[in-house]
XYZ file of C-alpha atoms in Angstrom:
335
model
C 113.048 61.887 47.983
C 115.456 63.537 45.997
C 119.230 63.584 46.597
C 121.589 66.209 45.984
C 124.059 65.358 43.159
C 127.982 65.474 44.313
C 130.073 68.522 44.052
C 131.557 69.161 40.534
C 135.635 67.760 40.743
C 137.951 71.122 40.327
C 141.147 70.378 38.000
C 142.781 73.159 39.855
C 142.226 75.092 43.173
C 139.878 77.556 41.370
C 136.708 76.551 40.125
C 135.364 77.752 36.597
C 131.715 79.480 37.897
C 128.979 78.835 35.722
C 126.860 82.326 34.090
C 124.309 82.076 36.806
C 126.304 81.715 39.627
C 127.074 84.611 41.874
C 130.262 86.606 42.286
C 132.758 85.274 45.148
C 133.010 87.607 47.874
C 136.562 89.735 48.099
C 138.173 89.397 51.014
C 139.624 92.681 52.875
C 143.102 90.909 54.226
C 145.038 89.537 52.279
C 144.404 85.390 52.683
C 146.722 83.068 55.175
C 150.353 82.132 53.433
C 150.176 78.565 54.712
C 149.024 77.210 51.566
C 151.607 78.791 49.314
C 153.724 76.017 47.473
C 157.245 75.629 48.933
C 159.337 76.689 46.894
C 162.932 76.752 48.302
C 166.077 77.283 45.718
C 165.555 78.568 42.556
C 163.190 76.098 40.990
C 160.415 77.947 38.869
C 156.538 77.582 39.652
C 153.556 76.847 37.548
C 150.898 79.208 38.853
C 148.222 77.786 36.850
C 148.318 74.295 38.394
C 149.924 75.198 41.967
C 149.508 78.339 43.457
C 146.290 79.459 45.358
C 144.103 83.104 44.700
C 145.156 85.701 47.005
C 142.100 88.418 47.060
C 143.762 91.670 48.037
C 141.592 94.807 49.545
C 143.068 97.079 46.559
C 142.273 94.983 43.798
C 138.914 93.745 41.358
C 139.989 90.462 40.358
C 142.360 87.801 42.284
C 145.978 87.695 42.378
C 148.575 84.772 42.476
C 152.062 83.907 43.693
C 154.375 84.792 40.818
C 158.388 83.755 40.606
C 160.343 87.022 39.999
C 163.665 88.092 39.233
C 165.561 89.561 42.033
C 167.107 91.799 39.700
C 163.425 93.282 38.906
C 162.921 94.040 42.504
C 163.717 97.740 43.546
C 162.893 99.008 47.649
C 160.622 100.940 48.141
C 160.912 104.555 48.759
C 158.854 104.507 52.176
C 161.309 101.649 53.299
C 162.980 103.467 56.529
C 165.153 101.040 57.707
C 168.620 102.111 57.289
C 170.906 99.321 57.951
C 170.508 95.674 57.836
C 172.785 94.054 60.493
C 174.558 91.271 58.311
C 173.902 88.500 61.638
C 170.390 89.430 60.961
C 170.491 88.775 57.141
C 172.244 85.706 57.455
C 169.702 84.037 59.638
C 166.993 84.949 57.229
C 169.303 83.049 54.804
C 169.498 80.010 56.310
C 165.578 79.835 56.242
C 165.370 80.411 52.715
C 167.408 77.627 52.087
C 165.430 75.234 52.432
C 161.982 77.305 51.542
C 160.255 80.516 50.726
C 157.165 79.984 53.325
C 155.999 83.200 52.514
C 156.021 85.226 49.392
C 157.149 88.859 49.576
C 154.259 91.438 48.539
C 155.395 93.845 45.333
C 153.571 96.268 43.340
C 153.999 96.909 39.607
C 156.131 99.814 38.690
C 155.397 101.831 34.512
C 159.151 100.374 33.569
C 158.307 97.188 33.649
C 160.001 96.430 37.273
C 158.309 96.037 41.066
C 158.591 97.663 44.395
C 158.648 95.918 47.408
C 156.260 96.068 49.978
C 157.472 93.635 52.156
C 160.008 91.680 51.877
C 163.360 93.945 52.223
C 165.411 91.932 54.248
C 164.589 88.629 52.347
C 165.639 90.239 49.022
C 169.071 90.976 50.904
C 169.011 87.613 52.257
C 168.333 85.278 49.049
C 171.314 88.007 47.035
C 173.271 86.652 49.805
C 172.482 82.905 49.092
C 172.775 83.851 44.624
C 169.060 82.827 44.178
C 167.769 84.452 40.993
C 164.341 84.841 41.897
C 161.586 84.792 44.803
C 157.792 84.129 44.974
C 156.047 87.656 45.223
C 152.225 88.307 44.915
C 151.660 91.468 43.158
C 149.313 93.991 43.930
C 147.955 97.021 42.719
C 147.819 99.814 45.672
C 148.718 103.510 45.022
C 151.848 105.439 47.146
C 149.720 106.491 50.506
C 148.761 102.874 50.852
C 152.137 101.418 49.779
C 153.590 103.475 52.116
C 151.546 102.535 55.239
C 151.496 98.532 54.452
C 155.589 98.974 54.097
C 155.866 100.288 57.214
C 153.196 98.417 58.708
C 155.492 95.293 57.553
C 158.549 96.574 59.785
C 156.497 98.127 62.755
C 156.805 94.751 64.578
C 160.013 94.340 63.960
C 162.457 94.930 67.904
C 165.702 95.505 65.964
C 164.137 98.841 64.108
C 165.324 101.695 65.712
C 163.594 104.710 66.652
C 165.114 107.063 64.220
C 164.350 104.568 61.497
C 160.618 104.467 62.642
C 160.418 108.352 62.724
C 161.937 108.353 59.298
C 158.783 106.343 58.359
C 156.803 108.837 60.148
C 157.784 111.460 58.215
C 157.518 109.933 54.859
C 153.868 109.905 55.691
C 153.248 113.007 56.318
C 155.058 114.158 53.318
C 152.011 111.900 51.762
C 149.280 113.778 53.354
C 148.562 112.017 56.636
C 148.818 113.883 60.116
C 150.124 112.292 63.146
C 146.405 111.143 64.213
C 145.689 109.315 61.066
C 149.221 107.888 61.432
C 148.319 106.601 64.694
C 145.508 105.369 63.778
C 146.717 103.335 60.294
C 149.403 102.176 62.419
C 148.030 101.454 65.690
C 150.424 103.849 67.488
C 149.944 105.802 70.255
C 149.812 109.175 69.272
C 152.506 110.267 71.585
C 155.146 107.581 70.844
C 154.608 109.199 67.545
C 155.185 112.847 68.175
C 158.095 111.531 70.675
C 159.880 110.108 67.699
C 159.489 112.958 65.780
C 161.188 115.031 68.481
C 164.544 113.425 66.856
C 164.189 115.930 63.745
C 164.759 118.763 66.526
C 168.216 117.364 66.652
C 170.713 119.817 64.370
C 171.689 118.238 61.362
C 175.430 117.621 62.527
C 173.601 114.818 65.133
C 171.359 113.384 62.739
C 173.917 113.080 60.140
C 175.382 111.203 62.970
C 172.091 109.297 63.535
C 171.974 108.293 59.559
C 175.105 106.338 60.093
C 173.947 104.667 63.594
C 170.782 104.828 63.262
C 170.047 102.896 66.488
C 172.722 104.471 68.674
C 169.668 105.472 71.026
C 165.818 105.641 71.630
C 163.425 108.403 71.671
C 164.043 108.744 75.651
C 167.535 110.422 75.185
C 166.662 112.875 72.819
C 164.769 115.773 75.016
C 168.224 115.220 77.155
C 170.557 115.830 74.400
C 167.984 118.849 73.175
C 168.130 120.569 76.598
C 171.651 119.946 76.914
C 172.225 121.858 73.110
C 170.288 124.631 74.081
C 171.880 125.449 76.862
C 175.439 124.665 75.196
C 175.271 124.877 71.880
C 178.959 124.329 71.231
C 178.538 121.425 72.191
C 176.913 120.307 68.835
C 180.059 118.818 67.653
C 180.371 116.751 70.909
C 176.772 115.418 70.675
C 177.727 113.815 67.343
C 180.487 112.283 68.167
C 178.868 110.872 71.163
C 175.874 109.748 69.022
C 178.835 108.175 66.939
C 180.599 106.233 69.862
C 177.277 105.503 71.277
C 175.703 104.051 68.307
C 179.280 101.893 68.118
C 178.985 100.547 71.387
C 181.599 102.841 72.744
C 179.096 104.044 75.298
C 175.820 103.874 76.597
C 173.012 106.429 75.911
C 173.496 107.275 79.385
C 176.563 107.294 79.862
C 176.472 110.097 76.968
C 174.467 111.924 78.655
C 176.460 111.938 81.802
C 179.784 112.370 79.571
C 178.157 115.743 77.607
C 176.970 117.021 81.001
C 180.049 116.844 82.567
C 181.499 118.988 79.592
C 178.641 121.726 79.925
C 179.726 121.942 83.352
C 182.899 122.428 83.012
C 182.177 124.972 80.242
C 179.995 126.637 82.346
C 182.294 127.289 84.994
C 185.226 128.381 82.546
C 182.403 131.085 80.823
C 181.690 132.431 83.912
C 182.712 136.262 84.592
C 185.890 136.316 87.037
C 185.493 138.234 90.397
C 186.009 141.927 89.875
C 188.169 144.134 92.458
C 186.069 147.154 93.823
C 187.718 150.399 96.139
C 185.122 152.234 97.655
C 185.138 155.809 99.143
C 184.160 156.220 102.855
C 180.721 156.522 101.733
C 180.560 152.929 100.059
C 181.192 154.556 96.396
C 183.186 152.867 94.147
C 185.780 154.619 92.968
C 187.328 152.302 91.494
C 187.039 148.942 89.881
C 188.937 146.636 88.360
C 187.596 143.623 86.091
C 189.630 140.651 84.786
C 189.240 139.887 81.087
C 190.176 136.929 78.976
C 193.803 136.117 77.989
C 195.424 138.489 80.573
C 193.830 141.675 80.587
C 192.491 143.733 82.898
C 189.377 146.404 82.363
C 189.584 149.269 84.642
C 186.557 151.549 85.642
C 187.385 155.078 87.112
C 184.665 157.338 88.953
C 184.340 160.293 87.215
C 185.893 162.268 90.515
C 189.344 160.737 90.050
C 191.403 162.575 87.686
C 192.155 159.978 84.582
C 194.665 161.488 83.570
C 196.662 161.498 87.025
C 195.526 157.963 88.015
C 197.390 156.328 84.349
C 200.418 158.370 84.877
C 200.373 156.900 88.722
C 199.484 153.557 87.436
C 202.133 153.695 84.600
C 205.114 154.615 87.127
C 203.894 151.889 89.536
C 204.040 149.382 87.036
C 207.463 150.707 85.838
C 208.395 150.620 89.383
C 207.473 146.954 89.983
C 208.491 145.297 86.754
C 212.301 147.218 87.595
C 212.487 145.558 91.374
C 211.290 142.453 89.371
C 213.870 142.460 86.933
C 216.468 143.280 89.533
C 215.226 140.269 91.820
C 216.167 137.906 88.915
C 219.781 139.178 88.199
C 220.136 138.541 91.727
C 219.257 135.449 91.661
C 221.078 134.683 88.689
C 224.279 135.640 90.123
């Protein structure tokens, strides 16, 4: 009986096929990290001998961990996040110091440079530490599918806020996708999703507000702060600052809520008319009425029976009558 000869050795982790053999089967994810070489610090890597084949969904022939200069690296345009907490950076710091264990994902760019995909934070993290350079696998996707792995990469992420993720929303539909596709590339609900976008109903005082504290409160306070606008909406200038003080810890979302609402009421009750004084005839017809006004002044109403005329020269000399025993009362006093 014959016996089957031994595998060919393999000089390096990819084997040389021969004509006749058949194509290797591309795989849709992208292949586990844990075999990527650790490569902490700065020291350089020679793919040809060390690193394994990543097979990407997006690409025809295999891709490999590549060293590349920090300085080449540029963020990506559908990267929402817009602030990286510095206690946050520095604990990604301390990991890269002693190794890379997995390489951020980049896509070529016509000048020569990359876009990250993923890997944001650890490109803040090893400028923080003065490395020169990080292992990256490049691949070759186009914008709509950049766009969805790059958020994809931060969806899991607690400390994202949900302005930032509505942000990402938004740069995907400004590539095409509606809110159901989005939910379904991202495996959102479809509601979260159209809750989050209920932040760009906010006036742009508030989210002005919002791009400086991004996280100053969830999707749950804004149909609040949306009723409490259109009902007040001079307010607007309040809401900010709250947004401001809230996303500084100054207050809680709801105390914020509570806060505005206490100004609306008190607004309220300062906008609303003053009681009016009414004098009838015997048959329940006003004859007269007089109306308080802003500031002072009085509006007075006349039936059209009453003589005008008569009435303001009446009026005048009652007035004249009672600021003179007014005046008089005070030089009394005085003396």
């Amino acid at each position: 009986m014959s016996t089957k000869s031994a595998p060919p050795k393999v000089s390096g982790l990819v084997k040389k096929a021969s004509p006749d053999a058949k194509p290797a089967r591309e795989f849709r994810k992208i292949a586990a990290f844990d075999n990527a070489p650790s490569l902490g610090g700065t020291s350089t890597v020679d793919a040809t001998e060390t690193t394994p084949v990543i097979a990407t969904d997006q690409l025809t022939g295999s891709q490999q961990v590549q060293r590349i200069q920090i300085q080449l690296l540029d963020d990506s345009p559908s990267q929402y996040r817009l602030i990286y907490p510095p206690d946050e950076i520095d604990e990604l710091a301390q990991t890269l110091k002693v190794d890379q264990l997995e390489p951020i994902r980049v896509r070529p760019k016509a000048d020569g440079r990359y876009e990250i995909i993923s890997g944001h934070r650890r490109k803040r993290a090893a400028i923080s530490l003065g490395l020169d350079a990080l292992n990256a696998i490049v691949v070759l996707v186009d914008d709509k599918r950049a766009a969805v792995e790059v958020i994809l990469a931060n969806e899991s992420h607690v400390g994202v806020g949900d302005f930032e993720r509505a942000i990402g929303y938004q740069r995907l539909i400004s590539l095409g996708f509606t809110q159901t596709q989005i939910s379904e590339e991202l495996g959102v609900n479809r509601s979260l999703i159209s809750n989050r976008m209920r932040f760009f109903d906010l006036p742009r005082p508030v989210l002005e507000a919002l791009d400086a504290y991004p996280r100053a409160f969830s999707h749950h306070t804004v149909p609040k702060l949306l009723a409490i606008i259109e009902e007040s909406p001079d307010l607007i200038v309040d809401v900010a600052e709250s947004t401001r003080r809230c996303g500084s810890a100054d207050l809680t979302p709801a105390a914020m809520v509570s806060v505005l609402k206490q100004k609306q009421s008190k607004q309220n009750h300062v906008n609303q008319k003053p009681p009016h004084l009414s004098i009838s005839d015997k048959y329940s017809r006003p004859m007269l009425t007089i109306q308080p006004l802003p500031k002072g002044k009085i509006e007075i109403q006349l039936d059209k029976s009453i003589d005008q005329e008569e009435f303001i020269r009446k009026l005048s000399e009652l007035l004249r009558n009672q600021i003179s025993e007014t005046e008089q009362g005070n030089g009394n006093a005085q003396h």
